[in-house]
PDB file of C-alpha atoms in Angstrom:
ATOM      1  CA  MET A 458     -22.281  14.398   1.050  1.00 83.00           C
ATOM      2  CA  ALA A 459     -23.142  12.161  -1.877  1.00 94.00           C
ATOM      3  CA  THR A 460     -24.528   8.654  -1.554  1.00 97.00           C
ATOM      4  CA  ALA A 461     -24.555   6.237  -4.463  1.00 98.00           C
ATOM      5  CA  ILE A 462     -25.891   2.738  -4.880  1.00 97.00           C
ATOM      6  CA  ALA A 463     -24.815   0.085  -7.345  1.00 97.00           C
ATOM      7  CA  HIS A 464     -25.690  -3.537  -7.934  1.00 97.00           C
ATOM      8  CA  PRO A 465     -23.376  -6.438  -8.709  1.00 95.00           C
ATOM      9  CA  ASN A 466     -23.462  -7.823 -12.195  1.00 96.00           C
ATOM     10  CA  ILE A 467     -23.408 -11.496 -13.069  1.00 95.00           C
ATOM     11  CA  ALA A 468     -21.243 -12.335 -16.071  1.00 97.00           C
ATOM     12  CA  LEU A 469     -22.897 -14.626 -18.607  1.00 98.00           C
ATOM     13  CA  VAL A 470     -19.882 -14.626 -20.901  1.00 98.00           C
ATOM     14  CA  LYS A 471     -16.949 -14.475 -18.520  1.00 97.00           C
ATOM     15  CA  TYR A 472     -13.711 -12.611 -18.468  1.00 93.00           C
ATOM     16  CA  TRP A 473     -10.759 -14.149 -16.641  1.00 95.00           C
ATOM     17  CA  GLY A 474      -7.300 -12.713 -17.050  1.00 94.00           C
ATOM     18  CA  LYS A 475      -5.839  -9.286 -17.612  1.00 92.00           C
ATOM     19  CA  GLN A 476      -3.684  -7.737 -20.277  1.00 90.00           C
ATOM     20  CA  SER A 477      -0.153  -6.846 -19.301  1.00 82.00           C
ATOM     21  CA  GLY A 478       0.598  -3.207 -18.568  1.00 76.00           C
ATOM     22  CA  SER A 479      -1.371  -0.472 -16.837  1.00 74.00           C
ATOM     23  CA  GLY A 480      -5.057   0.341 -16.978  1.00 73.00           C
ATOM     24  CA  ASN A 481      -6.482  -2.901 -15.516  1.00 84.00           C
ATOM     25  CA  LEU A 482      -7.564  -4.083 -18.952  1.00 90.00           C
ATOM     26  CA  PRO A 483      -9.318  -7.437 -19.307  1.00 94.00           C
ATOM     27  CA  ALA A 484      -7.949 -10.050 -21.649  1.00 94.00           C
ATOM     28  CA  THR A 485     -11.380 -10.987 -23.009  1.00 95.00           C
ATOM     29  CA  PRO A 486     -14.759  -9.290 -23.614  1.00 97.00           C
ATOM     30  CA  SER A 487     -17.753 -10.091 -21.427  1.00 98.00           C
ATOM     31  CA  VAL A 488     -21.539  -9.881 -21.196  1.00 98.00           C
ATOM     32  CA  SER A 489     -23.451  -9.548 -17.930  1.00 98.00           C
ATOM     33  CA  VAL A 490     -26.759  -8.844 -16.241  1.00 98.00           C
ATOM     34  CA  THR A 491     -27.042  -6.314 -13.419  1.00 97.00           C
ATOM     35  CA  VAL A 492     -29.026  -7.776 -10.491  1.00 96.00           C
ATOM     36  CA  ALA A 493     -31.274  -5.614  -8.322  1.00 94.00           C
ATOM     37  CA  GLY A 494     -31.531  -8.073  -5.440  1.00 86.00           C
ATOM     38  CA  LEU A 495     -28.046  -7.176  -4.118  1.00 92.00           C
ATOM     39  CA  THR A 496     -26.926  -3.621  -3.333  1.00 95.00           C
ATOM     40  CA  THR A 497     -23.790  -1.705  -2.389  1.00 96.00           C
ATOM     41  CA  THR A 498     -24.353   1.696  -0.785  1.00 97.00           C
ATOM     42  CA  THR A 499     -21.427   4.127  -0.675  1.00 97.00           C
ATOM     43  CA  ARG A 500     -21.222   7.576   0.921  1.00 97.00           C
ATOM     44  CA  VAL A 501     -18.383   9.995   0.191  1.00 97.00           C
ATOM     45  CA  VAL A 502     -17.662  13.180   2.193  1.00 96.00           C
ATOM     46  CA  PRO A 503     -14.649  15.521   2.239  1.00 96.00           C
ATOM     47  CA  ALA A 504     -12.295  14.814   5.143  1.00 96.00           C
ATOM     48  CA  GLU A 505      -8.896  15.719   6.558  1.00 95.00           C
ATOM     49  CA  ARG A 506      -7.396  12.513   5.195  1.00 96.00           C
ATOM     50  CA  ASP A 507      -8.520   9.543   3.144  1.00 96.00           C
ATOM     51  CA  ALA A 508     -10.374   6.934   5.156  1.00 96.00           C
ATOM     52  CA  LEU A 509     -12.312   3.826   4.188  1.00 96.00           C
ATOM     53  CA  ARG A 510     -14.864   1.765   6.072  1.00 95.00           C
ATOM     54  CA  ILE A 511     -16.409  -1.362   4.567  1.00 94.00           C
ATOM     55  CA  ASN A 512     -19.371  -2.756   6.474  1.00 92.00           C
ATOM     56  CA  GLY A 513     -18.279  -0.658   9.453  1.00 90.00           C
ATOM     57  CA  ASP A 514     -14.676  -1.890   9.540  1.00 90.00           C
ATOM     58  CA  ILE A 515     -11.710   0.387   8.867  1.00 92.00           C
ATOM     59  CA  ARG A 516      -9.892  -0.965   5.843  1.00 90.00           C
ATOM     60  CA  ARG A 517      -6.814  -0.171   3.768  1.00 88.00           C
ATOM     61  CA  GLU A 518      -7.350  -1.193   0.159  1.00 89.00           C
ATOM     62  CA  SER A 519      -4.536  -0.595  -2.327  1.00 92.00           C
ATOM     63  CA  LYS A 520      -6.959  -0.622  -5.261  1.00 93.00           C
ATOM     64  CA  VAL A 521      -9.010   2.181  -3.711  1.00 95.00           C
ATOM     65  CA  LYS A 522      -5.862   4.234  -3.070  1.00 95.00           C
ATOM     66  CA  SER A 523      -4.669   3.695  -6.647  1.00 95.00           C
ATOM     67  CA  LEU A 524      -8.030   4.777  -8.039  1.00 96.00           C
ATOM     68  CA  LEU A 525      -8.085   7.930  -5.898  1.00 97.00           C
ATOM     69  CA  ASP A 526      -4.522   8.781  -6.957  1.00 96.00           C
ATOM     70  CA  ALA A 527      -5.445   8.362 -10.616  1.00 96.00           C
ATOM     71  CA  LEU A 528      -8.565  10.520 -10.279  1.00 97.00           C
ATOM     72  CA  ARG A 529      -6.499  13.254  -8.636  1.00 97.00           C
ATOM     73  CA  ASP A 530      -4.188  13.341 -11.627  1.00 96.00           C
ATOM     74  CA  ASP A 531      -7.154  14.599 -13.688  1.00 96.00           C
ATOM     75  CA  PHE A 532      -9.528  16.228 -11.171  1.00 97.00           C
ATOM     76  CA  GLU A 533      -9.429  18.246  -7.980  1.00 94.00           C
ATOM     77  CA  VAL A 534     -10.565  15.603  -5.519  1.00 96.00           C
ATOM     78  CA  PRO A 535      -9.693  16.390  -1.874  1.00 96.00           C
ATOM     79  CA  PRO A 536      -9.161  13.781   0.842  1.00 96.00           C
ATOM     80  CA  VAL A 537     -12.355  11.809   1.384  1.00 97.00           C
ATOM     81  CA  SER A 538     -14.044   9.631   3.945  1.00 97.00           C
ATOM     82  CA  ILE A 539     -15.649   6.624   2.251  1.00 97.00           C
ATOM     83  CA  GLU A 540     -18.291   4.509   3.947  1.00 97.00           C
ATOM     84  CA  THR A 541     -19.584   1.530   2.022  1.00 96.00           C
ATOM     85  CA  ARG A 542     -21.923  -1.305   2.949  1.00 95.00           C
ATOM     86  CA  ASN A 543     -23.039  -4.423   1.140  1.00 93.00           C
ATOM     87  CA  ASP A 544     -26.330  -6.129   1.926  1.00 91.00           C
ATOM     88  CA  PHE A 545     -24.770  -9.412   0.763  1.00 85.00           C
ATOM     89  CA  PRO A 546     -21.574 -11.361   1.572  1.00 82.00           C
ATOM     90  CA  THR A 547     -18.408  -9.452   0.654  1.00 81.00           C
ATOM     91  CA  GLY A 548     -15.594 -11.121  -1.268  1.00 76.00           C
ATOM     92  CA  ALA A 549     -17.549 -14.370  -1.526  1.00 74.00           C
ATOM     93  CA  GLY A 550     -18.072 -14.644  -5.278  1.00 76.00           C
ATOM     94  CA  LEU A 551     -21.016 -12.248  -5.572  1.00 81.00           C
ATOM     95  CA  ALA A 552     -19.196  -9.439  -7.417  1.00 76.00           C
ATOM     96  CA  SER A 553     -18.946  -7.076  -4.458  1.00 89.00           C
ATOM     97  CA  SER A 554     -15.890  -5.410  -6.015  1.00 92.00           C
ATOM     98  CA  ALA A 555     -17.907  -4.631  -9.157  1.00 94.00           C
ATOM     99  CA  SER A 556     -20.715  -2.908  -7.307  1.00 96.00           C
ATOM    100  CA  GLY A 557     -18.240  -1.362  -4.851  1.00 96.00           C
ATOM    101  CA  PHE A 558     -16.107   0.486  -7.370  1.00 97.00           C
ATOM    102  CA  ALA A 559     -19.114   1.460  -9.501  1.00 98.00           C
ATOM    103  CA  ALA A 560     -20.754   3.009  -6.433  1.00 98.00           C
ATOM    104  CA  LEU A 561     -17.511   4.682  -5.346  1.00 98.00           C
ATOM    105  CA  VAL A 562     -16.841   6.406  -8.666  1.00 98.00           C
ATOM    106  CA  THR A 563     -20.486   7.439  -8.933  1.00 98.00           C
ATOM    107  CA  ALA A 564     -20.442   8.931  -5.420  1.00 98.00           C
ATOM    108  CA  ILE A 565     -17.207  10.834  -6.072  1.00 98.00           C
ATOM    109  CA  ASP A 566     -18.587  12.131  -9.361  1.00 98.00           C
ATOM    110  CA  GLY A 567     -21.736  13.322  -7.582  1.00 96.00           C
ATOM    111  CA  GLU A 568     -19.989  14.851  -4.569  1.00 96.00           C
ATOM    112  CA  PHE A 569     -17.414  16.852  -6.524  1.00 97.00           C
ATOM    113  CA  ASP A 570     -19.413  17.586  -9.696  1.00 96.00           C
ATOM    114  CA  LEU A 571     -16.882  15.966 -11.991  1.00 97.00           C
ATOM    115  CA  GLY A 572     -19.444  15.834 -14.805  1.00 97.00           C
ATOM    116  CA  LEU A 573     -18.558  12.313 -15.895  1.00 97.00           C
ATOM    117  CA  THR A 574     -20.676  10.563 -18.499  1.00 97.00           C
ATOM    118  CA  PRO A 575     -21.731   6.956 -17.817  1.00 97.00           C
ATOM    119  CA  ARG A 576     -19.069   5.772 -20.239  1.00 95.00           C
ATOM    120  CA  GLU A 577     -16.427   7.814 -18.391  1.00 96.00           C
ATOM    121  CA  ARG A 578     -17.586   6.517 -15.011  1.00 97.00           C
ATOM    122  CA  SER A 579     -17.369   3.030 -16.457  1.00 97.00           C
ATOM    123  CA  ALA A 580     -13.776   3.604 -17.556  1.00 94.00           C
ATOM    124  CA  TRP A 581     -12.769   4.929 -14.133  1.00 96.00           C
ATOM    125  CA  SER A 582     -14.558   2.111 -12.323  1.00 96.00           C
ATOM    126  CA  ARG A 583     -12.720  -0.422 -14.479  1.00 95.00           C
ATOM    127  CA  GLN A 584      -9.419   0.778 -13.051  1.00 93.00           C
ATOM    128  CA  GLY A 585     -10.498  -0.490  -9.642  1.00 93.00           C
ATOM    129  CA  SER A 586     -12.265  -3.644 -10.822  1.00 93.00           C
ATOM    130  CA  ALA A 587     -12.672  -4.551 -14.460  1.00 93.00           C
ATOM    131  CA  SER A 588     -16.155  -5.979 -13.904  1.00 94.00           C
ATOM    132  CA  ALA A 589     -17.197  -2.707 -12.213  1.00 96.00           C
ATOM    133  CA  ALA A 590     -17.279  -1.177 -15.682  1.00 96.00           C
ATOM    134  CA  ARG A 591     -20.467  -3.178 -16.296  1.00 97.00           C
ATOM    135  CA  SER A 592     -22.206  -2.266 -13.000  1.00 98.00           C
ATOM    136  CA  ILE A 593     -22.380   1.356 -14.132  1.00 98.00           C
ATOM    137  CA  PHE A 594     -25.112   0.140 -16.496  1.00 98.00           C
ATOM    138  CA  GLY A 595     -28.396  -1.609 -15.855  1.00 98.00           C
ATOM    139  CA  GLY A 596     -30.017  -4.546 -17.580  1.00 98.00           C
ATOM    140  CA  PHE A 597     -27.649  -6.336 -19.929  1.00 98.00           C
ATOM    141  CA  ALA A 598     -24.171  -4.827 -20.189  1.00 98.00           C
ATOM    142  CA  THR A 599     -20.931  -5.477 -22.021  1.00 98.00           C
ATOM    143  CA  LEU A 600     -17.262  -4.774 -21.472  1.00 97.00           C
ATOM    144  CA  ALA A 601     -15.379  -4.873 -24.747  1.00 96.00           C
ATOM    145  CA  SER A 602     -12.826  -3.059 -26.857  1.00 90.00           C
ATOM    146  CA  GLN A 603     -14.381  -0.331 -28.985  1.00 81.00           C
ATOM    147  CA  ASP A 604     -12.139   1.648 -31.308  1.00 76.00           C
ATOM    148  CA  GLY A 605      -9.133   0.503 -29.319  1.00 74.00           C
ATOM    149  CA  ALA A 606     -10.557   1.494 -25.927  1.00 83.00           C
ATOM    150  CA  TRP A 607     -12.031  -0.935 -23.406  1.00 89.00           C
ATOM    151  CA  THR A 608     -15.377   0.394 -22.258  1.00 88.00           C
ATOM    152  CA  GLY A 609     -18.597  -0.754 -20.669  1.00 95.00           C
ATOM    153  CA  ALA A 610     -21.930  -0.209 -22.378  1.00 96.00           C
ATOM    154  CA  GLU A 611     -25.575  -1.087 -22.009  1.00 97.00           C
ATOM    155  CA  LEU A 612     -26.493  -3.903 -24.359  1.00 98.00           C
ATOM    156  CA  LEU A 613     -30.237  -4.067 -23.628  1.00 98.00           C
ATOM    157  CA  ALA A 614     -32.442  -2.241 -21.133  1.00 98.00           C
ATOM    158  CA  LYS A 615     -33.741  -4.252 -18.194  1.00 97.00           C
ATOM    159  CA  ASP A 616     -37.388  -3.896 -19.199  1.00 97.00           C
ATOM    160  CA  ALA A 617     -36.775  -5.029 -22.780  1.00 98.00           C
ATOM    161  CA  TRP A 618     -36.189  -8.628 -21.636  1.00 98.00           C
ATOM    162  CA  PRO A 619     -36.936  -8.888 -17.896  1.00 97.00           C
ATOM    163  CA  LEU A 620     -35.180 -12.113 -17.021  1.00 98.00           C
ATOM    164  CA  GLU A 621     -35.039 -13.127 -13.361  1.00 98.00           C
ATOM    165  CA  VAL A 622     -32.039 -14.226 -11.332  1.00 97.00           C
ATOM    166  CA  VAL A 623     -32.059 -16.546  -8.327  1.00 97.00           C
ATOM    167  CA  ILE A 624     -28.821 -16.777  -6.360  1.00 96.00           C
ATOM    168  CA  ALA A 625     -28.163 -19.895  -4.297  1.00 97.00           C
ATOM    169  CA  VAL A 626     -25.834 -18.774  -1.512  1.00 95.00           C
ATOM    170  CA  THR A 627     -23.743 -21.763  -0.470  1.00 96.00           C
ATOM    171  CA  ALA A 628     -21.108 -20.000   1.682  1.00 93.00           C
ATOM    172  CA  GLU A 629     -20.923 -16.641   3.468  1.00 90.00           C
ATOM    173  CA  GLU A 630     -17.182 -16.364   4.082  1.00 90.00           C
ATOM    174  CA  PRO A 631     -14.688 -14.694   1.710  1.00 88.00           C
ATOM    175  CA  LYS A 632     -13.225 -16.986  -0.914  1.00 88.00           C
ATOM    176  CA  PRO A 633      -9.716 -18.289  -0.211  1.00 90.00           C
ATOM    177  CA  VAL A 634      -8.111 -16.914  -3.400  1.00 94.00           C
ATOM    178  CA  SER A 635      -9.090 -13.481  -4.730  1.00 91.00           C
ATOM    179  CA  SER A 636     -10.109 -13.084  -8.348  1.00 91.00           C
ATOM    180  CA  SER A 637      -7.076 -10.935  -9.119  1.00 90.00           C
ATOM    181  CA  GLU A 638      -4.693 -13.534  -7.701  1.00 95.00           C
ATOM    182  CA  GLY A 639      -6.586 -16.347  -9.393  1.00 96.00           C
ATOM    183  CA  MET A 640      -6.508 -14.654 -12.788  1.00 95.00           C
ATOM    184  CA  GLU A 641      -2.773 -14.195 -12.652  1.00 95.00           C
ATOM    185  CA  ARG A 642      -2.287 -17.800 -11.572  1.00 97.00           C
ATOM    186  CA  SER A 643      -4.339 -19.036 -14.539  1.00 97.00           C
ATOM    187  CA  ARG A 644      -2.580 -16.726 -16.981  1.00 96.00           C
ATOM    188  CA  SER A 645       0.873 -17.823 -15.892  1.00 97.00           C
ATOM    189  CA  THR A 646       0.305 -21.547 -15.303  1.00 98.00           C
ATOM    190  CA  SER A 647      -2.676 -22.951 -17.211  1.00 98.00           C
ATOM    191  CA  PRO A 648      -1.960 -24.675 -20.550  1.00 97.00           C
ATOM    192  CA  PHE A 649      -5.503 -23.720 -21.611  1.00 97.00           C
ATOM    193  CA  TYR A 650      -5.203 -19.963 -21.094  1.00 97.00           C
ATOM    194  CA  ASP A 651      -4.336 -19.062 -24.697  1.00 97.00           C
ATOM    195  CA  ALA A 652      -7.241 -21.136 -26.003  1.00 97.00           C
ATOM    196  CA  TRP A 653      -9.560 -19.406 -23.526  1.00 97.00           C
ATOM    197  CA  CYS A 654      -8.578 -16.032 -24.933  1.00 96.00           C
ATOM    198  CA  ARG A 655      -8.825 -17.153 -28.575  1.00 95.00           C
ATOM    199  CA  HIS A 656     -12.420 -18.339 -28.261  1.00 94.00           C
ATOM    200  CA  ALA A 657     -13.735 -15.448 -26.170  1.00 96.00           C
ATOM    201  CA  ASP A 658     -14.760 -13.211 -29.077  1.00 96.00           C
ATOM    202  CA  ALA A 659     -16.967 -15.916 -30.585  1.00 97.00           C
ATOM    203  CA  ASP A 660     -18.776 -16.460 -27.261  1.00 98.00           C
ATOM    204  CA  PHE A 661     -19.190 -12.712 -26.848  1.00 98.00           C
ATOM    205  CA  ASP A 662     -20.726 -12.324 -30.314  1.00 98.00           C
ATOM    206  CA  THR A 663     -23.056 -15.274 -29.755  1.00 98.00           C
ATOM    207  CA  ALA A 664     -24.296 -13.889 -26.441  1.00 98.00           C
ATOM    208  CA  CYS A 665     -24.833 -10.387 -27.823  1.00 98.00           C
ATOM    209  CA  ARG A 666     -26.869 -11.821 -30.674  1.00 98.00           C
ATOM    210  CA  ALA A 667     -28.904 -13.994 -28.304  1.00 98.00           C
ATOM    211  CA  VAL A 668     -29.727 -10.985 -26.127  1.00 98.00           C
ATOM    212  CA  ALA A 669     -30.660  -8.838 -29.119  1.00 98.00           C
ATOM    213  CA  GLU A 670     -32.982 -11.586 -30.402  1.00 98.00           C
ATOM    214  CA  ARG A 671     -34.289 -12.560 -26.918  1.00 98.00           C
ATOM    215  CA  ASP A 672     -33.175 -16.100 -27.716  1.00 98.00           C
ATOM    216  CA  PHE A 673     -33.189 -17.797 -24.305  1.00 98.00           C
ATOM    217  CA  GLU A 674     -32.034 -21.189 -25.552  1.00 98.00           C
ATOM    218  CA  SER A 675     -28.974 -19.745 -27.300  1.00 98.00           C
ATOM    219  CA  LEU A 676     -28.121 -17.598 -24.283  1.00 98.00           C
ATOM    220  CA  CYS A 677     -28.441 -20.652 -22.052  1.00 98.00           C
ATOM    221  CA  GLU A 678     -26.031 -22.666 -24.194  1.00 98.00           C
ATOM    222  CA  VAL A 679     -23.331 -20.032 -24.522  1.00 98.00           C
ATOM    223  CA  ALA A 680     -23.550 -18.907 -20.868  1.00 98.00           C
ATOM    224  CA  GLU A 681     -23.187 -22.403 -19.421  1.00 98.00           C
ATOM    225  CA  HIS A 682     -20.420 -23.212 -21.907  1.00 98.00           C
ATOM    226  CA  SER A 683     -18.523 -20.068 -20.903  1.00 98.00           C
ATOM    227  CA  CYS A 684     -18.976 -20.995 -17.234  1.00 98.00           C
ATOM    228  CA  HIS A 685     -17.676 -24.531 -17.801  1.00 98.00           C
ATOM    229  CA  LYS A 686     -14.648 -23.277 -19.724  1.00 97.00           C
ATOM    230  CA  LEU A 687     -13.865 -20.755 -16.993  1.00 97.00           C
ATOM    231  CA  HIS A 688     -13.793 -23.381 -14.280  1.00 97.00           C
ATOM    232  CA  ALA A 689     -11.844 -25.810 -16.468  1.00 97.00           C
ATOM    233  CA  LEU A 690      -9.266 -23.036 -16.866  1.00 97.00           C
ATOM    234  CA  MET A 691      -9.206 -22.547 -13.101  1.00 98.00           C
ATOM    235  CA  LEU A 692      -8.819 -26.263 -12.422  1.00 98.00           C
ATOM    236  CA  SER A 693      -5.945 -26.499 -14.891  1.00 98.00           C
ATOM    237  CA  SER A 694      -4.034 -23.764 -13.046  1.00 98.00           C
ATOM    238  CA  ARG A 695      -1.198 -24.656 -10.715  1.00 97.00           C
ATOM    239  CA  PRO A 696      -2.102 -25.003  -7.915  1.00 97.00           C
ATOM    240  CA  ALA A 697      -5.636 -25.713  -9.077  1.00 98.00           C
ATOM    241  CA  LEU A 698      -8.348 -23.183  -8.269  1.00 97.00           C
ATOM    242  CA  LEU A 699     -11.450 -24.935  -6.954  1.00 96.00           C
ATOM    243  CA  TYR A 700     -14.060 -22.454  -5.762  1.00 96.00           C
ATOM    244  CA  TRP A 701     -16.997 -24.881  -5.622  1.00 96.00           C
ATOM    245  CA  ASN A 702     -18.282 -26.794  -2.609  1.00 97.00           C
ATOM    246  CA  GLN A 703     -20.703 -29.691  -2.317  1.00 97.00           C
ATOM    247  CA  ALA A 704     -23.688 -27.344  -2.228  1.00 98.00           C
ATOM    248  CA  THR A 705     -22.509 -25.735  -5.467  1.00 98.00           C
ATOM    249  CA  VAL A 706     -22.650 -29.084  -7.243  1.00 98.00           C
ATOM    250  CA  ALA A 707     -26.043 -29.880  -5.726  1.00 98.00           C
ATOM    251  CA  ALA A 708     -27.461 -26.533  -6.894  1.00 98.00           C
ATOM    252  CA  ILE A 709     -26.139 -27.157 -10.404  1.00 98.00           C
ATOM    253  CA  GLU A 710     -27.926 -30.499 -10.457  1.00 98.00           C
ATOM    254  CA  THR A 711     -31.140 -28.917  -9.160  1.00 98.00           C
ATOM    255  CA  THR A 712     -31.006 -26.325 -11.939  1.00 98.00           C
ATOM    256  CA  ARG A 713     -30.421 -29.009 -14.546  1.00 98.00           C
ATOM    257  CA  GLN A 714     -33.368 -31.009 -13.263  1.00 98.00           C
ATOM    258  CA  LEU A 715     -35.580 -27.935 -13.434  1.00 98.00           C
ATOM    259  CA  ARG A 716     -34.613 -27.375 -17.070  1.00 98.00           C
ATOM    260  CA  GLN A 717     -35.187 -31.019 -17.948  1.00 98.00           C
ATOM    261  CA  ALA A 718     -38.675 -30.696 -16.457  1.00 97.00           C
ATOM    262  CA  GLY A 719     -39.425 -27.753 -18.746  1.00 97.00           C
ATOM    263  CA  THR A 720     -38.420 -24.666 -16.762  1.00 98.00           C
ATOM    264  CA  PRO A 721     -36.468 -22.159 -18.892  1.00 98.00           C
ATOM    265  CA  VAL A 722     -33.462 -21.709 -16.609  1.00 98.00           C
ATOM    266  CA  PHE A 723     -29.687 -21.973 -16.758  1.00 98.00           C
ATOM    267  CA  TYR A 724     -26.879 -21.572 -14.249  1.00 98.00           C
ATOM    268  CA  THR A 725     -23.641 -19.656 -14.106  1.00 98.00           C
ATOM    269  CA  ILE A 726     -20.889 -19.516 -11.471  1.00 97.00           C
ATOM    270  CA  ASP A 727     -18.104 -16.987 -11.079  1.00 94.00           C
ATOM    271  CA  ALA A 728     -14.967 -17.207  -8.930  1.00 93.00           C
ATOM    272  CA  GLY A 729     -16.766 -18.457  -5.861  1.00 93.00           C
ATOM    273  CA  PRO A 730     -19.176 -21.138  -4.684  1.00 95.00           C
ATOM    274  CA  GLN A 731     -22.449 -19.298  -5.355  1.00 95.00           C
ATOM    275  CA  VAL A 732     -24.774 -20.549  -8.097  1.00 97.00           C
ATOM    276  CA  LYS A 733     -26.728 -17.995 -10.102  1.00 97.00           C
ATOM    277  CA  ALA A 734     -29.801 -19.355 -11.855  1.00 98.00           C
ATOM    278  CA  VAL A 735     -31.106 -17.170 -14.686  1.00 98.00           C
ATOM    279  CA  CYS A 736     -34.675 -17.849 -15.761  1.00 98.00           C
ATOM    280  CA  ALA A 737     -37.342 -16.516 -18.088  1.00 98.00           C
ATOM    281  CA  PRO A 738     -39.836 -13.982 -16.694  1.00 97.00           C
ATOM    282  CA  GLY A 739     -42.355 -15.474 -14.296  1.00 96.00           C
ATOM    283  CA  TYR A 740     -40.302 -18.502 -13.260  1.00 98.00           C
ATOM    284  CA  GLY A 741     -38.245 -16.986 -10.438  1.00 97.00           C
ATOM    285  CA  ALA A 742     -40.517 -18.053  -7.570  1.00 97.00           C
ATOM    286  CA  GLY A 743     -40.524 -21.702  -8.610  1.00 97.00           C
ATOM    287  CA  VAL A 744     -36.774 -21.775  -9.184  1.00 98.00           C
ATOM    288  CA  ALA A 745     -36.138 -20.133  -5.817  1.00 98.00           C
ATOM    289  CA  LYS A 746     -38.395 -22.612  -4.013  1.00 97.00           C
ATOM    290  CA  LEU A 747     -36.534 -25.647  -5.313  1.00 97.00           C
ATOM    291  CA  LEU A 748     -33.044 -24.169  -5.002  1.00 98.00           C
ATOM    292  CA  ALA A 749     -33.787 -23.313  -1.369  1.00 98.00           C
ATOM    293  CA  ARG A 750     -34.335 -27.046  -0.786  1.00 97.00           C
ATOM    294  CA  SER A 751     -31.115 -28.038  -2.518  1.00 98.00           C
ATOM    295  CA  PRO A 752     -28.709 -29.720  -0.057  1.00 97.00           C
ATOM    296  CA  GLY A 753     -26.282 -27.263   1.525  1.00 97.00           C
ATOM    297  CA  VAL A 754     -27.848 -24.068   0.174  1.00 98.00           C
ATOM    298  CA  LEU A 755     -27.897 -21.543   3.021  1.00 97.00           C
ATOM    299  CA  ARG A 756     -30.434 -19.183   1.475  1.00 94.00           C
ATOM    300  CA  VAL A 757     -31.604 -17.886  -1.855  1.00 96.00           C
ATOM    301  CA  VAL A 758     -31.847 -14.329  -3.131  1.00 94.00           C
ATOM    302  CA  ARG A 759     -34.305 -13.471  -5.879  1.00 93.00           C
ATOM    303  CA  GLY A 760     -33.583 -10.497  -8.083  1.00 89.00           C
ATOM    304  CA  GLU A 761     -34.951  -8.791 -11.126  1.00 95.00           C
ATOM    305  CA  LEU A 762     -32.606  -7.093 -13.532  1.00 97.00           C
ATOM    306  CA  GLY A 763     -31.466  -3.840 -11.963  1.00 96.00           C
ATOM    307  CA  ASP A 764     -30.553  -0.273 -12.820  1.00 98.00           C
ATOM    308  CA  GLY A 765     -27.048   1.034 -13.171  1.00 98.00           C
ATOM    309  CA  ALA A 766     -25.048   2.875 -10.497  1.00 98.00           C
ATOM    310  CA  ARG A 767     -26.725   6.082  -9.412  1.00 98.00           C
ATOM    311  CA  ILE A 768     -26.895   8.826  -6.781  1.00 97.00           C
ATOM    312  CA  VAL A 769     -29.692   8.457  -4.236  1.00 95.00           C
ATOM    313  CA  ALA A 770     -31.356  11.386  -2.510  1.00 78.00           C
ATOM    314  CA  GLU A 771     -31.414   9.950   0.996  1.00 60.00           C
ATOM    315  CA  PRO A 772     -28.472   8.318   2.804  1.00 50.00           C
ATOM    316  CA  ARG A 773     -29.081   4.610   3.321  1.00 52.00           C
ATOM    317  CA  LEU A 774     -26.130   3.574   5.470  1.00 51.00           C
ATOM    318  CA  SER A 775     -27.650   3.935   8.953  1.00 48.00           C
TER     319      SER A 775
END
């Protein structure tokens, strides 16, 4: 058997929306950080028929079936039993699909000796979840079009700029509208969608430059701006997509107050109610302490920047 682990990634410059046609291609490029404080563990073993368990529950997931079918068009992959567990809430805006598909492709590659490079694993993972293409890589990662092909890549190693991430968990239950459904709703109904796509390249370039130069202030500005534009796009969809709750707003205000008091920190929020506070090295403990006191926050998770998806020697599911 092969067991792989992967970590979710938190997008700093967001993608929201897909291109038409096959391949699960994003409409916009993105920049993210892979977070070690959250982990998906996936074990793959040959079986009589395909089977999937997520957190112990038997599941039927069309995206997993489609990915397996596509892999079998190119490789000899027999029926498999897949067991996957998350040590964080699933489907609640913490990028469990990103870590899930990155771990799945990595486990299949390891079990059946497919010989995939990280870039190839990224491309396969993207077919299940576009953001999974970034969880193949550690540290800072990108998902962008290169020479006509959408691929994930490492932008900067985790140790080169060891930022910290504090996640304020404000809800444990799955979000009411999935990201895939929400993206299509925004694409087809929001009057701001075309503008969102037009300005994405500029945000992407700004973020890449900020990471390369370790410019925290510039990264703060572009990341929060991208977050605000994403949620404005969601709110302008019909019906409106509102993933925040009262605790989300309170955690935003706490993060703003911390920055006004001199702490180098900014926030970002994906399709969900969880607030991710990104701070300069050495500030994570203080940020976590105050976010934990923020009204409505259930708990906080501190994380350093993590490694990419990888095979582990010992099973970790029991």
